[in-house]
Amino acid sequence: MNAFFHALAFLTRFPVPVRLDKEGFRESPVWYPLVGFLLGGVLFLFDQVIAGWFPAPVRVLLDLSAWVFFTGGLHLDGWMDMADGFGSHRDPDKIREIMKDSRVGAMGAIAAILLLMLKAGAMFVLAGHPDASFARVWITACIWGRMAAVIGIRFFPYAGKDGLGQGMRERFTWPRFCLALVCTVLPVWFVLGTMGLAAGLFALWVPLWIGWKGTRTLGGCTGDLYGAMIEASELTWLLFFTIPGVLS
C-alpha cells in the first residue's frame, strides 16, 4: 500500500495516512490509473455540489479549476516546460536547461492557455449532453491520462541520472505494467464499453509521440514529459467524445 499512497501523494493534493519511503515511490506507477479513478470520482462529486448553483459555463470553469487544484498544477507545469523547451528549437543541452528553469516562457504560457481553453470547451459540450456522459468521460479521462504516463515510463528510457523518475523504469516490470493496464481497461470498459476502448486506441498516439520525441531529442523522457503526456492525453480523450455521433 505504500506504493499506492506514494502515487496518491505525488499525483494529487489528497492527504495520505502513512509515512512514505523512497522505495515505494519507485514502485508507485502501477497505481497511477487507480489514482486517476479516485481523482475523477472526487471531481465528479465536486461537480455535483456546484451543478445546481451555477450556469453551465461557470460550472465548467469551476470544475476545471478544481481539476488543476487537486493535481497541484504538476502536470500542467510539465506541459508548459515541454512547450518552452521543444518550442525553443535549440540543441538538447539548451532544451534541458530551459525545461529545468522555474520561469515560464512565452511558448509555455501559450500552450497552457490553449490547453485549458480546449479542455473547457470540450467539458462544456459534454456537460450539455442529455445523459450521464459528462461524468463517464471525465472520470475515464483522469484514468487514461495517468495510464499515458505509465506507458511513457515503461516504453521509453529515462533521460539523465537523477530526477523524480530515476529508478522507476527499472522497478516497473511487465507484470506491474499489465496490472496498471488492467486497472485502466476494466473501469473504462465498464463505464464506456467498446467506445472507451476505441478512445484509448485513438489517444494512444499521444504518449508514444511525446516519448519518441523526448527520446530522439533528449535521449529519453523526463518528469516534465510524463506530466505533458497526462495533460495532452486527457485533452485528447475529451476531444474524442466531442466528435458528433460518438456518444449517440
mmCIF file of N, CA and C in Angstrom, residues 146-240:
data_model
loop_
_atom_site.group_PDB
_atom_site.id
_atom_site.type_symbol
_atom_site.label_atom_id
_atom_site.label_comp_id
_atom_site.label_asym_id
_atom_site.label_seq_id
_atom_site.Cartn_x
_atom_site.Cartn_y
_atom_site.Cartn_z
ATOM 1 N N ARG A 146 -3.362 9.145 -16.689
ATOM 2 C CA ARG A 146 -2.288 8.584 -15.867
ATOM 3 C C ARG A 146 -1.739 7.291 -16.458
ATOM 4 N N MET A 147 -2.569 6.575 -17.207
ATOM 5 C CA MET A 147 -2.050 5.409 -17.922
ATOM 6 C C MET A 147 -1.079 5.845 -19.010
ATOM 7 N N ALA A 148 -1.300 7.016 -19.573
ATOM 8 C CA ALA A 148 -0.380 7.543 -20.582
ATOM 9 C C ALA A 148 1.013 7.722 -20.002
ATOM 10 N N ALA A 149 1.085 8.236 -18.760
ATOM 11 C CA ALA A 149 2.385 8.376 -18.099
ATOM 12 C C ALA A 149 3.010 7.016 -17.838
ATOM 13 N N VAL A 150 2.186 6.034 -17.504
ATOM 14 C CA VAL A 150 2.672 4.663 -17.291
ATOM 15 C C VAL A 150 3.311 4.126 -18.571
ATOM 16 N N ILE A 151 2.666 4.385 -19.701
ATOM 17 C CA ILE A 151 3.220 3.956 -20.994
ATOM 18 C C ILE A 151 4.560 4.627 -21.233
ATOM 19 N N GLY A 152 4.637 5.920 -20.943
ATOM 20 C CA GLY A 152 5.904 6.629 -21.121
ATOM 21 C C GLY A 152 7.008 6.059 -20.257
ATOM 22 N N ILE A 153 6.681 5.724 -19.014
ATOM 23 C CA ILE A 153 7.684 5.178 -18.095
ATOM 24 C C ILE A 153 8.159 3.803 -18.560
ATOM 25 N N ARG A 154 7.236 2.977 -19.022
ATOM 26 C CA ARG A 154 7.593 1.595 -19.362
ATOM 27 C C ARG A 154 8.300 1.462 -20.704
ATOM 28 N N PHE A 155 7.895 2.244 -21.697
ATOM 29 C CA PHE A 155 8.377 2.003 -23.051
ATOM 30 C C PHE A 155 9.510 2.917 -23.507
ATOM 31 N N PHE A 156 9.840 3.936 -22.718
ATOM 32 C CA PHE A 156 10.898 4.851 -23.134
ATOM 33 C C PHE A 156 11.911 5.020 -22.008
ATOM 34 N N PRO A 157 13.176 5.172 -22.346
ATOM 35 C CA PRO A 157 14.207 5.329 -21.307
ATOM 36 C C PRO A 157 14.045 6.641 -20.567
ATOM 37 N N TYR A 158 14.609 6.684 -19.371
ATOM 38 C CA TYR A 158 14.592 7.912 -18.592
ATOM 39 C C TYR A 158 15.839 8.723 -18.908
ATOM 40 N N ALA A 159 15.658 9.994 -19.171
ATOM 41 C CA ALA A 159 16.786 10.859 -19.546
ATOM 42 C C ALA A 159 17.479 11.372 -18.294
ATOM 43 N N GLY A 160 18.758 11.134 -18.195
ATOM 44 C CA GLY A 160 19.524 11.665 -17.074
ATOM 45 C C GLY A 160 19.741 10.644 -15.983
ATOM 46 N N LYS A 161 20.631 10.994 -15.070
ATOM 47 C CA LYS A 161 20.998 10.101 -13.980
ATOM 48 C C LYS A 161 20.325 10.462 -12.667
ATOM 49 N N ASP A 162 19.587 11.554 -12.651
ATOM 50 C CA ASP A 162 18.873 11.928 -11.442
ATOM 51 C C ASP A 162 17.500 12.457 -11.833
ATOM 52 N N GLY A 163 16.712 12.804 -10.844
ATOM 53 C CA GLY A 163 15.370 13.303 -11.113
ATOM 54 C C GLY A 163 14.330 12.377 -10.503
ATOM 55 N N LEU A 164 13.056 12.815 -10.561
ATOM 56 C CA LEU A 164 11.981 12.069 -9.927
ATOM 57 C C LEU A 164 11.758 10.700 -10.552
ATOM 58 N N GLY A 165 12.081 10.570 -11.821
ATOM 59 C CA GLY A 165 11.826 9.304 -12.496
ATOM 60 C C GLY A 165 12.940 8.291 -12.394
ATOM 61 N N GLN A 166 14.032 8.658 -11.726
ATOM 62 C CA GLN A 166 15.156 7.753 -11.611
ATOM 63 C C GLN A 166 14.759 6.469 -10.868
ATOM 64 N N GLY A 167 15.033 5.346 -11.447
ATOM 65 C CA GLY A 167 14.741 4.062 -10.819
ATOM 66 C C GLY A 167 13.349 3.539 -11.084
ATOM 67 N N MET A 168 12.433 4.394 -11.586
ATOM 68 C CA MET A 168 11.069 3.935 -11.823
ATOM 69 C C MET A 168 10.999 2.855 -12.885
ATOM 70 N N ARG A 169 11.674 3.081 -13.996
ATOM 71 C CA ARG A 169 11.561 2.150 -15.110
ATOM 72 C C ARG A 169 12.155 0.789 -14.754
ATOM 73 N N GLU A 170 13.260 0.790 -13.989
ATOM 74 C CA GLU A 170 13.888 -0.461 -13.616
ATOM 75 C C GLU A 170 12.958 -1.306 -12.741
ATOM 76 N N ARG A 171 12.193 -0.650 -11.881
ATOM 77 C CA ARG A 171 11.266 -1.359 -10.995
ATOM 78 C C ARG A 171 9.930 -1.685 -11.668
ATOM 79 N N PHE A 172 9.685 -1.025 -12.797
ATOM 80 C CA PHE A 172 8.371 -1.167 -13.431
ATOM 81 C C PHE A 172 8.403 -2.345 -14.400
ATOM 82 N N THR A 173 8.242 -3.548 -13.875
ATOM 83 C CA THR A 173 8.326 -4.775 -14.645
ATOM 84 C C THR A 173 7.071 -4.975 -15.495
ATOM 85 N N TRP A 174 7.136 -5.945 -16.403
ATOM 86 C CA TRP A 174 5.982 -6.244 -17.250
ATOM 87 C C TRP A 174 4.751 -6.653 -16.446
ATOM 88 N N PRO A 175 4.888 -7.489 -15.391
ATOM 89 C CA PRO A 175 3.685 -7.806 -14.592
ATOM 90 C C PRO A 175 3.045 -6.567 -13.984
ATOM 91 N N ARG A 176 3.855 -5.622 -13.517
ATOM 92 C CA ARG A 176 3.300 -4.401 -12.944
ATOM 93 C C ARG A 176 2.643 -3.547 -14.023
ATOM 94 N N PHE A 177 3.250 -3.515 -15.200
ATOM 95 C CA PHE A 177 2.628 -2.782 -16.299
ATOM 96 C C PHE A 177 1.275 -3.395 -16.641
ATOM 97 N N CYS A 178 1.212 -4.720 -16.679
ATOM 98 C CA CYS A 178 -0.052 -5.394 -17.002
ATOM 99 C C CYS A 178 -1.108 -5.112 -15.937
ATOM 100 N N LEU A 179 -0.704 -5.034 -14.674
ATOM 101 C CA LEU A 179 -1.656 -4.693 -13.614
ATOM 102 C C LEU A 179 -2.191 -3.278 -13.811
ATOM 103 N N ALA A 180 -1.311 -2.341 -14.153
ATOM 104 C CA ALA A 180 -1.750 -0.970 -14.430
ATOM 105 C C ALA A 180 -2.704 -0.940 -15.616
ATOM 106 N N LEU A 181 -2.418 -1.764 -16.626
ATOM 107 C CA LEU A 181 -3.278 -1.820 -17.809
ATOM 108 C C LEU A 181 -4.657 -2.352 -17.448
ATOM 109 N N VAL A 182 -4.699 -3.377 -16.601
ATOM 110 C CA VAL A 182 -5.979 -3.924 -16.151
ATOM 111 C C VAL A 182 -6.759 -2.877 -15.360
ATOM 112 N N CYS A 183 -6.060 -2.125 -14.506
ATOM 113 C CA CYS A 183 -6.702 -1.070 -13.709
ATOM 114 C C CYS A 183 -7.214 0.071 -14.586
ATOM 115 N N THR A 184 -6.780 0.103 -15.830
ATOM 116 C CA THR A 184 -7.263 1.108 -16.782
ATOM 117 C C THR A 184 -8.394 0.558 -17.644
ATOM 118 N N VAL A 185 -8.157 -0.607 -18.232
ATOM 119 C CA VAL A 185 -9.102 -1.159 -19.206
ATOM 120 C C VAL A 185 -10.428 -1.540 -18.556
ATOM 121 N N LEU A 186 -10.383 -2.168 -17.391
ATOM 122 C CA LEU A 186 -11.627 -2.636 -16.778
ATOM 123 C C LEU A 186 -12.593 -1.500 -16.441
ATOM 124 N N PRO A 187 -12.159 -0.451 -15.726
ATOM 125 C CA PRO A 187 -13.123 0.630 -15.454
ATOM 126 C C PRO A 187 -13.554 1.381 -16.714
ATOM 127 N N VAL A 188 -12.639 1.548 -17.663
ATOM 128 C CA VAL A 188 -13.003 2.238 -18.903
ATOM 129 C C VAL A 188 -14.048 1.428 -19.667
ATOM 130 N N TRP A 189 -13.834 0.131 -19.754
ATOM 131 C CA TRP A 189 -14.792 -0.724 -20.457
ATOM 132 C C TRP A 189 -16.128 -0.770 -19.721
ATOM 133 N N PHE A 190 -16.079 -0.828 -18.391
ATOM 134 C CA PHE A 190 -17.311 -0.890 -17.603
ATOM 135 C C PHE A 190 -18.119 0.391 -17.743
ATOM 136 N N VAL A 191 -17.437 1.540 -17.775
ATOM 137 C CA VAL A 191 -18.129 2.832 -17.811
ATOM 138 C C VAL A 191 -18.549 3.227 -19.223
ATOM 139 N N LEU A 192 -17.696 2.944 -20.208
ATOM 140 C CA LEU A 192 -17.959 3.432 -21.571
ATOM 141 C C LEU A 192 -18.098 2.330 -22.616
ATOM 142 N N GLY A 193 -17.855 1.087 -22.237
ATOM 143 C CA GLY A 193 -17.977 -0.008 -23.176
ATOM 144 C C GLY A 193 -16.906 0.027 -24.259
ATOM 145 N N THR A 194 -17.244 -0.498 -25.409
ATOM 146 C CA THR A 194 -16.273 -0.576 -26.503
ATOM 147 C C THR A 194 -15.843 0.800 -26.985
ATOM 148 N N MET A 195 -16.695 1.806 -26.808
ATOM 149 C CA MET A 195 -16.320 3.153 -27.234
ATOM 150 C C MET A 195 -15.167 3.680 -26.380
ATOM 151 N N GLY A 196 -15.105 3.280 -25.122
ATOM 152 C CA GLY A 196 -13.985 3.667 -24.271
ATOM 153 C C GLY A 196 -12.683 3.048 -24.743
ATOM 154 N N LEU A 197 -12.752 1.790 -25.157
ATOM 155 C CA LEU A 197 -11.549 1.136 -25.679
ATOM 156 C C LEU A 197 -11.114 1.790 -26.991
ATOM 157 N N ALA A 198 -12.079 2.184 -27.802
ATOM 158 C CA ALA A 198 -11.761 2.893 -29.045
ATOM 159 C C ALA A 198 -11.092 4.226 -28.741
ATOM 160 N N ALA A 199 -11.575 4.910 -27.707
ATOM 161 C CA ALA A 199 -10.965 6.180 -27.318
ATOM 162 C C ALA A 199 -9.527 5.979 -26.862
ATOM 163 N N GLY A 200 -9.268 4.864 -26.160
ATOM 164 C CA GLY A 200 -7.917 4.567 -25.730
ATOM 165 C C GLY A 200 -6.976 4.370 -26.904
ATOM 166 N N LEU A 201 -7.443 3.655 -27.906
ATOM 167 C CA LEU A 201 -6.623 3.464 -29.105
ATOM 168 C C LEU A 201 -6.422 4.788 -29.841
ATOM 169 N N PHE A 202 -7.470 5.611 -29.858
ATOM 170 C CA PHE A 202 -7.380 6.915 -30.513
ATOM 171 C C PHE A 202 -6.352 7.809 -29.829
ATOM 172 N N ALA A 203 -6.310 7.752 -28.491
ATOM 173 C CA ALA A 203 -5.425 8.636 -27.726
ATOM 174 C C ALA A 203 -4.037 8.041 -27.497
ATOM 175 N N LEU A 204 -3.811 6.817 -27.942
ATOM 176 C CA LEU A 204 -2.541 6.141 -27.672
ATOM 177 C C LEU A 204 -1.356 6.855 -28.305
ATOM 178 N N TRP A 205 -1.606 7.560 -29.398
ATOM 179 C CA TRP A 205 -0.503 8.214 -30.104
ATOM 180 C C TRP A 205 0.151 9.302 -29.248
ATOM 181 N N VAL A 206 -0.565 9.860 -28.278
ATOM 182 C CA VAL A 206 -0.032 10.984 -27.506
ATOM 183 C C VAL A 206 1.207 10.598 -26.699
ATOM 184 N N PRO A 207 1.122 9.609 -25.782
ATOM 185 C CA PRO A 207 2.347 9.258 -25.042
ATOM 186 C C PRO A 207 3.426 8.671 -25.943
ATOM 187 N N LEU A 208 3.012 7.970 -27.008
ATOM 188 C CA LEU A 208 4.006 7.395 -27.908
ATOM 189 C C LEU A 208 4.766 8.487 -28.651
ATOM 190 N N TRP A 209 4.053 9.517 -29.094
ATOM 191 C CA TRP A 209 4.728 10.599 -29.829
ATOM 192 C C TRP A 209 5.621 11.416 -28.902
ATOM 193 N N ILE A 210 5.109 11.767 -27.731
ATOM 194 C CA ILE A 210 5.917 12.546 -26.785
ATOM 195 C C ILE A 210 7.130 11.736 -26.341
ATOM 196 N N GLY A 211 6.931 10.433 -26.083
ATOM 197 C CA GLY A 211 8.050 9.578 -25.706
ATOM 198 C C GLY A 211 9.083 9.459 -26.804
ATOM 199 N N TRP A 212 8.605 9.306 -28.030
ATOM 200 C CA TRP A 212 9.531 9.221 -29.182
ATOM 201 C C TRP A 212 10.288 10.530 -29.360
ATOM 202 N N LYS A 213 9.576 11.645 -29.260
ATOM 203 C CA LYS A 213 10.211 12.948 -29.426
ATOM 204 C C LYS A 213 11.236 13.192 -28.330
ATOM 205 N N GLY A 214 10.882 12.850 -27.080
ATOM 206 C CA GLY A 214 11.813 13.041 -25.978
ATOM 207 C C GLY A 214 13.046 12.167 -26.117
ATOM 208 N N THR A 215 12.857 10.925 -26.541
ATOM 209 C CA THR A 215 13.987 10.006 -26.698
ATOM 210 C C THR A 215 14.880 10.451 -27.844
ATOM 211 N N ARG A 216 14.274 10.894 -28.911
ATOM 212 C CA ARG A 216 15.044 11.330 -30.076
ATOM 213 C C ARG A 216 15.837 12.598 -29.790
ATOM 214 N N THR A 217 15.279 13.482 -28.986
ATOM 215 C CA THR A 217 15.907 14.781 -28.719
ATOM 216 C C THR A 217 16.790 14.774 -27.482
ATOM 217 N N LEU A 218 16.292 14.155 -26.405
ATOM 218 C CA LEU A 218 16.986 14.234 -25.122
ATOM 219 C C LEU A 218 17.605 12.915 -24.683
ATOM 220 N N GLY A 219 17.339 11.868 -25.446
ATOM 221 C CA GLY A 219 17.838 10.558 -25.052
ATOM 222 C C GLY A 219 16.901 9.811 -24.127
ATOM 223 N N GLY A 220 15.733 10.361 -23.874
ATOM 224 C CA GLY A 220 14.759 9.711 -23.005
ATOM 225 C C GLY A 220 13.729 10.702 -22.501
ATOM 226 N N CYS A 221 12.878 10.238 -21.617
ATOM 227 C CA CYS A 221 11.824 11.080 -21.061
ATOM 228 C C CYS A 221 12.252 11.676 -19.722
ATOM 229 N N THR A 222 11.565 12.703 -19.313
ATOM 230 C CA THR A 222 11.785 13.351 -18.016
ATOM 231 C C THR A 222 10.443 13.457 -17.296
ATOM 232 N N GLY A 223 10.480 13.894 -16.041
ATOM 233 C CA GLY A 223 9.240 14.114 -15.309
ATOM 234 C C GLY A 223 8.331 15.107 -15.998
ATOM 235 N N ASP A 224 8.918 16.123 -16.614
ATOM 236 C CA ASP A 224 8.112 17.101 -17.353
ATOM 237 C C ASP A 224 7.362 16.446 -18.504
ATOM 238 N N LEU A 225 8.018 15.540 -19.196
ATOM 239 C CA LEU A 225 7.370 14.876 -20.327
ATOM 240 C C LEU A 225 6.267 13.935 -19.860
ATOM 241 N N TYR A 226 6.456 13.286 -18.716
ATOM 242 C CA TYR A 226 5.379 12.463 -18.172
ATOM 243 C C TYR A 226 4.160 13.329 -17.853
ATOM 244 N N GLY A 227 4.401 14.502 -17.265
ATOM 245 C CA GLY A 227 3.292 15.412 -16.985
ATOM 246 C C GLY A 227 2.610 15.876 -18.258
ATOM 247 N N ALA A 228 3.399 16.146 -19.288
ATOM 248 C CA ALA A 228 2.832 16.564 -20.572
ATOM 249 C C ALA A 228 1.997 15.449 -21.184
ATOM 250 N N MET A 229 2.441 14.206 -21.023
ATOM 251 C CA MET A 229 1.661 13.069 -21.521
ATOM 252 C C MET A 229 0.290 13.023 -20.855
ATOM 253 N N ILE A 230 0.263 13.272 -19.551
ATOM 254 C CA ILE A 230 -1.009 13.248 -18.830
ATOM 255 C C ILE A 230 -1.948 14.334 -19.338
ATOM 256 N N GLU A 231 -1.458 15.561 -19.415
ATOM 257 C CA GLU A 231 -2.301 16.672 -19.846
ATOM 258 C C GLU A 231 -2.793 16.491 -21.281
ATOM 259 N N ALA A 232 -1.877 16.153 -22.179
ATOM 260 C CA ALA A 232 -2.246 16.014 -23.588
ATOM 261 C C ALA A 232 -3.189 14.832 -23.803
ATOM 262 N N SER A 233 -3.004 13.759 -23.039
ATOM 263 C CA SER A 233 -3.864 12.583 -23.180
ATOM 264 C C SER A 233 -5.265 12.856 -22.643
ATOM 265 N N GLU A 234 -5.352 13.577 -21.520
ATOM 266 C CA GLU A 234 -6.668 13.954 -21.001
ATOM 267 C C GLU A 234 -7.421 14.797 -22.026
ATOM 268 N N LEU A 235 -6.736 15.755 -22.614
ATOM 269 C CA LEU A 235 -7.373 16.612 -23.610
ATOM 270 C C LEU A 235 -7.815 15.806 -24.821
ATOM 271 N N THR A 236 -6.953 14.926 -25.321
ATOM 272 C CA THR A 236 -7.295 14.108 -26.484
ATOM 273 C C THR A 236 -8.505 13.234 -26.196
ATOM 274 N N TRP A 237 -8.557 12.684 -24.985
ATOM 275 C CA TRP A 237 -9.699 11.853 -24.579
ATOM 276 C C TRP A 237 -10.994 12.664 -24.607
ATOM 277 N N LEU A 238 -10.966 13.841 -24.021
ATOM 278 C CA LEU A 238 -12.160 14.687 -24.004
ATOM 279 C C LEU A 238 -12.592 15.060 -25.423
ATOM 280 N N LEU A 239 -11.626 15.432 -26.256
ATOM 281 C CA LEU A 239 -11.951 15.849 -27.610
ATOM 282 C C LEU A 239 -12.566 14.710 -28.416
ATOM 283 N N PHE A 240 -12.096 13.496 -28.184
ATOM 284 C CA PHE A 240 -12.646 12.342 -28.924
ATOM 285 C C PHE A 240 -14.147 12.245 -28.719
#
